[in-house]
Coordinates of C-alpha atoms in Angstrom, one line a residue:
X228 CA 0.2 0.1 0.2
X229 CA 2.9 2.2 0.9
X230 CA 4.7 1.6 -2.4
X231 CA 1.4 2.1 -4.3
X232 CA 0.9 5.6 -2.8
X233 CA 4.7 6.4 -2.9
X234 CA 4.5 5.4 -7.0
X235 CA 1.6 7.6 -7.5
X236 CA 3.1 10.3 -5.4
X237 CA 6.1 10.1 -8.3
X238 CA 3.9 9.5 -11.2
X239 CA 1.1 12.1 -10.9
X240 CA 2.8 15.6 -10.0
X241 CA -0.4 17.1 -9.5
X242 CA -1.6 15.0 -6.8
X243 CA 1.8 15.9 -4.7
X244 CA 0.8 19.6 -5.4
X245 CA -2.6 19.4 -4.6
X246 CA -1.5 17.5 -1.1
X247 CA 1.2 19.9 -0.5
X248 CA -1.2 23.0 -1.2
X249 CA -4.0 21.6 1.0
X250 CA -1.6 21.2 4.1
X251 CA -0.1 24.7 3.4
X252 CA -3.6 26.4 3.4
X253 CA -4.8 24.9 6.5
X254 CA -1.5 25.4 8.4
X255 CA -1.6 29.2 6.8
X256 CA -5.3 29.6 8.2
X257 CA -4.5 28.0 11.8
X258 CA -1.6 30.7 12.0
X259 CA -3.6 33.4 10.4
X260 CA -6.2 33.0 13.1
X261 CA -3.6 33.5 15.9
X262 CA -1.6 36.3 14.4
X263 CA -2.5 39.6 16.6
X264 CA -4.8 42.4 15.8
X265 CA -5.1 43.9 12.8
X266 CA -4.0 40.9 10.7
X267 CA -5.7 38.3 12.8
X268 CA -9.0 40.1 11.4
X269 CA -8.7 38.6 7.9
X270 CA -7.2 35.0 8.4
X271 CA -8.8 34.0 5.0
X272 CA -5.9 35.8 3.5
X273 CA -3.3 33.5 4.5
X274 CA -4.1 30.6 2.7
X275 CA -3.8 32.6 -0.5
X276 CA 0.0 33.3 0.0
X277 CA 0.1 29.6 0.6
X278 CA -1.4 28.1 -2.3
X279 CA 1.3 30.5 -4.3
X280 CA 4.0 29.0 -2.9
X281 CA 3.1 25.5 -3.0
X282 CA 2.1 25.6 -6.7
X283 CA 5.9 25.7 -7.8
X284 CA 9.0 24.2 -7.4
X285 CA 11.0 25.1 -4.2
X286 CA 13.5 27.7 -5.5
X287 CA 10.5 29.7 -7.6
X288 CA 8.1 29.3 -4.5
X289 CA 10.4 31.9 -2.9
X290 CA 10.9 34.0 -5.7
X291 CA 7.1 34.1 -6.4
X292 CA 6.2 34.6 -3.1
X293 CA 8.5 37.7 -2.8
X294 CA 6.7 38.9 -6.3
X295 CA 3.4 38.4 -4.9
X296 CA 4.1 40.4 -1.6
X297 CA 5.4 43.4 -3.7
X298 CA 2.5 43.1 -6.3
X299 CA 0.3 43.3 -3.5
X300 CA 1.6 46.2 -2.1
X301 CA 1.9 48.0 -5.6
X302 CA -1.7 47.3 -5.7
X303 CA -2.4 48.6 -2.6
X304 CA -0.6 51.9 -3.1
X305 CA -2.5 52.4 -6.5
X306 CA -5.5 52.1 -4.7
X307 CA -5.0 54.3 -2.0
X308 CA -3.7 57.2 -4.1
X309 CA -6.8 56.6 -6.2
X310 CA -8.8 56.7 -3.4
X311 CA -7.3 60.1 -2.2
X312 CA -7.9 61.5 -5.4
X313 CA -11.4 60.2 -6.6
X314 CA -14.3 58.9 -4.8
X315 CA -15.0 55.1 -5.2
X316 CA -17.0 54.9 -8.4
X317 CA -17.0 53.6 -12.0
X318 CA -14.3 56.0 -13.5
X319 CA -11.7 55.2 -10.2
X320 CA -12.3 51.4 -10.6
X321 CA -11.5 51.8 -14.1
X322 CA -8.5 54.0 -13.6
X323 CA -7.3 52.0 -11.2
X324 CA -7.6 48.6 -13.1
X325 CA -5.8 50.3 -16.1
X326 CA -3.1 51.5 -14.1
X327 CA -2.7 48.0 -12.3
X328 CA -2.9 46.0 -15.7
X329 CA -0.1 48.2 -16.7
X330 CA 2.0 47.7 -14.0
X331 CA 1.3 44.1 -14.0
X332 CA 3.0 43.7 -17.1
X333 CA 6.4 44.6 -15.7
X334 CA 9.1 42.0 -16.5
X335 CA 9.7 41.6 -12.8
X336 CA 6.5 40.1 -11.9
X337 CA 6.2 37.5 -14.3
X338 CA 3.4 35.2 -14.0
X339 CA 2.4 37.1 -10.6
X340 CA 1.5 40.0 -12.3
X341 CA -2.2 39.6 -12.1
X342 CA -2.0 39.9 -8.2
X343 CA -1.4 43.9 -8.9
X344 CA -5.2 44.4 -10.1
X345 CA -6.4 41.9 -7.6
X346 CA -5.1 43.6 -4.6
X347 CA -5.6 47.3 -6.1
X348 CA -9.4 46.3 -6.3
X349 CA -9.4 44.4 -3.2
X350 CA -8.1 47.4 -1.3
X351 CA -10.2 49.7 -3.5
X352 CA -13.6 48.2 -2.9
X353 CA -13.1 46.7 0.5
X354 CA -10.7 48.8 2.3
X355 CA -12.2 52.0 2.6
X356 CA -13.3 51.5 6.4
X357 CA -9.9 51.0 7.8
X358 CA -7.4 51.6 4.8
X359 CA -4.2 51.1 6.6
X360 CA -5.4 48.3 8.7
X361 CA -6.6 46.3 5.6
X362 CA -3.6 46.9 3.5
X363 CA -1.4 45.5 6.3
X364 CA -3.4 42.7 6.8
X365 CA -3.9 41.8 3.1
X366 CA -0.1 42.0 2.5
X367 CA 1.0 40.7 5.7
X368 CA -1.2 37.6 5.5
X369 CA -0.4 36.9 2.0
X370 CA 3.3 37.1 2.8
X371 CA 2.8 34.8 6.2
X372 CA 0.9 32.2 4.1
X373 CA 3.4 32.5 1.4
X374 CA 6.4 31.6 4.0
X375 CA 4.1 28.5 5.6
X376 CA 4.1 27.6 1.7
X377 CA 7.8 27.5 1.0
X378 CA 8.3 25.6 4.4
X379 CA 5.8 22.6 3.4
X380 CA 7.7 22.8 0.0
X381 CA 10.8 22.3 1.9
X382 CA 9.5 19.5 4.1
X383 CA 7.9 17.8 0.9
X384 CA 10.0 19.4 -2.3
X385 CA 8.4 18.9 -5.7
X386 CA 10.4 16.8 -8.1
X387 CA 9.2 17.2 -11.7
X388 CA 11.0 14.1 -13.2
X389 CA 8.2 12.1 -14.2
X390 CA 6.4 14.9 -16.5
X391 CA 9.9 15.5 -18.1
X392 CA 10.4 11.9 -18.6
X393 CA 7.0 11.7 -20.2
X394 CA 7.7 14.6 -22.3
X395 CA 10.9 13.0 -23.7
X396 CA 9.5 9.8 -24.2
X397 CA 6.8 11.8 -26.4
X398 CA 9.3 13.9 -28.4
X399 CA 11.3 10.8 -29.1
X400 CA 8.0 8.6 -30.4
X401 CA 7.1 11.4 -32.4
X402 CA 10.6 11.7 -34.2
X403 CA 10.8 7.7 -34.7
X404 CA 7.3 8.5 -36.9
X405 CA 8.8 11.0 -38.9
X406 CA 12.2 9.1 -39.7
X407 CA 9.8 5.8 -40.2
X408 CA 7.5 7.7 -42.3
X409 CA 10.1 9.5 -44.3
X410 CA 11.5 5.8 -44.8
X411 CA 8.7 4.6 -46.2
X412 CA 7.9 7.5 -48.5
X413 CA 11.6 6.8 -50.0
X414 CA 11.0 3.0 -50.4
X415 CA 7.8 3.4 -52.1
X416 CA 8.0 6.5 -54.3
X417 CA 11.5 8.4 -53.9
X418 CA 9.7 11.4 -53.8
X419 CA 8.8 13.5 -50.6
X420 CA 5.6 15.4 -50.9
X421 CA 5.9 19.0 -50.0
X422 CA 2.6 19.8 -48.2
X423 CA 2.3 16.8 -45.8
X424 CA 6.1 17.3 -44.6
X425 CA 5.5 21.1 -43.8
X426 CA 2.5 20.2 -41.8
X427 CA 4.6 17.4 -39.9
X428 CA 7.5 20.0 -39.3
X429 CA 5.3 22.5 -38.0
X430 CA 3.4 20.1 -35.5
X431 CA 7.0 19.2 -34.3
X432 CA 8.0 22.8 -32.8
X433 CA 5.1 23.0 -30.0
X434 CA 6.2 19.7 -29.1
X435 CA 9.8 20.4 -28.9
X436 CA 8.7 23.7 -26.7
X437 CA 6.9 21.7 -24.1
X438 CA 9.9 19.0 -23.8
X439 CA 12.1 21.9 -23.3
X440 CA 9.8 23.5 -20.6
X441 CA 9.3 20.1 -18.7
X442 CA 13.1 19.7 -18.9
X443 CA 13.6 23.2 -17.6
X444 CA 11.2 22.6 -14.7
X445 CA 13.1 19.3 -13.5
X446 CA 16.4 21.1 -13.6
X447 CA 14.9 24.3 -11.5
X448 CA 13.3 21.6 -9.0
X449 CA 16.6 20.2 -8.5
X450 CA 17.9 23.4 -7.0
X451 CA 18.2 23.7 -3.3
X452 CA 16.4 20.4 -3.1
X453 CA 17.4 17.7 -0.3
X454 CA 15.6 14.9 -2.4
X455 CA 17.4 15.3 -5.4
X456 CA 20.6 13.6 -4.1
X457 CA 18.4 10.3 -4.4
X458 CA 17.3 11.0 -7.7
X459 CA 20.6 12.7 -9.0
X460 CA 21.4 10.2 -11.9
X461 CA 17.9 10.4 -12.9
X462 CA 18.0 14.2 -13.2
X463 CA 21.6 13.7 -15.2
X464 CA 20.1 11.0 -17.3
X465 CA 17.1 13.4 -18.3
X466 CA 19.5 16.0 -19.4
X467 CA 21.6 13.7 -21.7
X468 CA 18.6 12.6 -23.2
X469 CA 17.3 16.1 -23.8
X470 CA 20.8 16.8 -25.8
X471 CA 20.1 13.9 -27.5
X472 CA 16.7 14.8 -28.9
X473 CA 17.4 18.0 -29.6
X474 CA 20.4 17.3 -31.9
X475 CA 18.3 14.6 -33.3
X476 CA 15.5 16.7 -34.0
X477 CA 17.7 19.4 -35.7
X478 CA 19.1 17.0 -37.9
X479 CA 15.6 15.2 -38.9
X480 CA 14.4 18.6 -39.6
X481 CA 17.6 19.3 -42.1
X482 CA 17.0 16.0 -43.7
X483 CA 13.3 17.1 -44.3
X484 CA 14.3 20.6 -45.3
X485 CA 17.1 19.2 -47.7
X486 CA 14.4 16.7 -49.4
X487 CA 11.2 18.9 -49.4
X488 CA 12.1 22.9 -49.5
X489 CA 13.3 23.2 -52.7
X490 CA 12.0 24.7 -56.0
X491 CA 11.0 21.3 -57.4
X492 CA 11.1 18.0 -55.8
X493 CA 14.4 16.1 -55.3
X494 CA 14.4 12.4 -56.5
X495 CA 17.7 10.9 -55.4
X496 CA 19.2 7.8 -57.2
X497 CA 17.7 4.7 -56.3
X498 CA 20.7 3.2 -55.4
X499 CA 20.7 6.0 -52.6
X500 CA 16.9 5.7 -51.6
X501 CA 17.3 2.0 -50.3
X502 CA 20.1 3.2 -47.8
X503 CA 19.0 6.5 -46.8
X504 CA 15.3 4.6 -45.8
X505 CA 17.8 1.9 -43.9
X506 CA 19.5 4.5 -42.2
X507 CA 16.1 6.3 -41.0
X508 CA 14.6 3.3 -39.9
X509 CA 17.7 2.6 -37.8
X510 CA 17.2 5.7 -36.1
X511 CA 13.7 5.2 -35.5
X512 CA 14.5 1.9 -33.8
X513 CA 17.1 3.8 -31.8
X514 CA 14.3 6.4 -30.7
X515 CA 11.8 4.0 -29.5
X516 CA 14.3 1.8 -28.0
X517 CA 14.1 2.0 -24.0
X518 CA 16.9 5.1 -23.1
X519 CA 17.5 3.4 -19.6
X520 CA 18.3 -0.2 -21.5
X521 CA 21.8 -1.7 -22.3
X522 CA 20.2 -3.1 -25.7
X523 CA 20.3 0.4 -26.8
X524 CA 24.3 0.3 -27.4
X525 CA 23.6 -2.4 -30.0
X526 CA 21.3 -0.3 -31.9
X527 CA 23.4 2.8 -31.7
X528 CA 25.8 0.5 -33.4
X529 CA 23.9 -0.6 -35.8
X530 CA 22.2 2.8 -36.6
X531 CA 26.2 4.2 -37.1
X532 CA 26.9 1.1 -39.5
X533 CA 23.6 2.1 -41.7
X534 CA 24.8 5.8 -41.7
X535 CA 28.3 4.9 -43.0
X536 CA 26.9 2.7 -45.5
X537 CA 24.7 5.6 -47.0
X538 CA 27.9 7.4 -47.1
X539 CA 30.2 4.9 -48.9
X540 CA 27.5 4.5 -51.2
X541 CA 27.2 8.0 -52.0
X542 CA 30.8 8.2 -52.5
X543 CA 30.5 5.7 -55.1
X544 CA 28.0 7.6 -57.2
X545 CA 28.4 10.0 -59.7
X546 CA 25.3 12.1 -59.2
X547 CA 24.5 15.3 -60.8
X548 CA 25.9 18.4 -58.8
X549 CA 22.4 19.4 -57.2
X550 CA 21.7 16.0 -56.4
X551 CA 24.8 15.0 -54.9
X552 CA 24.8 18.3 -52.8
X553 CA 21.8 17.1 -51.3
X554 CA 22.6 13.8 -50.7
X555 CA 25.9 14.6 -49.1
X556 CA 24.1 17.2 -46.5
X557 CA 21.8 14.3 -45.7
X558 CA 24.8 12.4 -45.0
X559 CA 26.1 14.9 -42.8
X560 CA 22.8 15.2 -40.9
X561 CA 22.6 11.8 -40.6
X562 CA 26.1 11.6 -39.0
X563 CA 25.1 14.5 -36.1
X564 CA 22.4 12.3 -35.5
X565 CA 23.8 9.2 -34.9
X566 CA 26.7 10.7 -33.0
X567 CA 24.1 12.3 -31.0
X568 CA 23.5 9.2 -29.1
X569 CA 26.0 9.2 -26.0
X570 CA 27.4 5.9 -24.4
X571 CA 26.5 7.2 -20.9
X572 CA 22.8 6.0 -20.5
X573 CA 20.8 7.3 -17.7
X574 CA 20.4 3.5 -16.0
X575 CA 22.0 4.1 -12.8
X576 CA 18.8 5.3 -11.0
X577 CA 17.6 4.1 -7.6
X578 CA 15.8 0.4 -7.9
X579 CA 12.7 1.8 -6.3
X580 CA 12.5 4.7 -8.8
X581 CA 12.8 2.3 -11.4
X582 CA 10.0 0.3 -10.2
X583 CA 7.7 3.1 -10.2
X584 CA 8.5 4.6 -13.0
X585 CA 5.4 4.8 -15.0
X586 CA 7.1 3.5 -18.4

């Protein structure tokens, strides 16, 4: 039972985030109740800060908490200035919101900029009776709640290893599909249809961006994280895979560009289409292989052999200048893709992590 719960904790980061957020919000409420007057009059603002701090990594929770506190104080200042100059009404609300939204776009706030407008509206509409007390309570309790959330994050620090692993697997599978489909086209006709592959190339970009973001979050979660020592080899393995797949994605894109982005379709000599198709299928096999297994080394050796075979066959031919240039550039791109796969496998990971890994 305990192992199943631990496995779910690793597989589903949203579950662990919900647990941390719930614990932090409850603790922040308790702290808010016992805070002296006037802060203790508004304990329900403390859970807001706790939720902010527990929905991100340990490092970012500290950064976001500071940004939110500054945003709340800036929004309160905008509201108080407007209240001194104008009576509360449609015009003052419109003015406050407009100024707050302009300030929220400052780069220093990043994703927390919306709190400038939220704070301004709260203070303008709800804080008229005792403005200074309300502003201090609102900003102070949000900050206190954020500190509670940071503490919970420190005790139960999040790791984003599974989402990053899933994103890497998805990108690897997509690249394998592209390599196999391109090999099928070369085997069947030797011509690559332009429209279909332009759509494929466009669809690859958002997958690449999501993978980069997932790996970036995994790296950020590992900073100042006491749990990362146990999973250090897993995090390093993800860095290895990310570099591999970035290079392979660029190389596959070059191959497609060379065969598609021309004034007229490129038709390689039949004697080159077969070796090229075999190289692409071998690349797909490496991409589909378990990155954590020893068997991938054999597949990488086969891939490099296929790429050498394509290059050697190219050197034996007397191709027209245009086709020869395209085929030579394809050979270079394939060589880069095959060389991208390092011999350092991400397989030195704790046995328990392997057992609970969703794959």
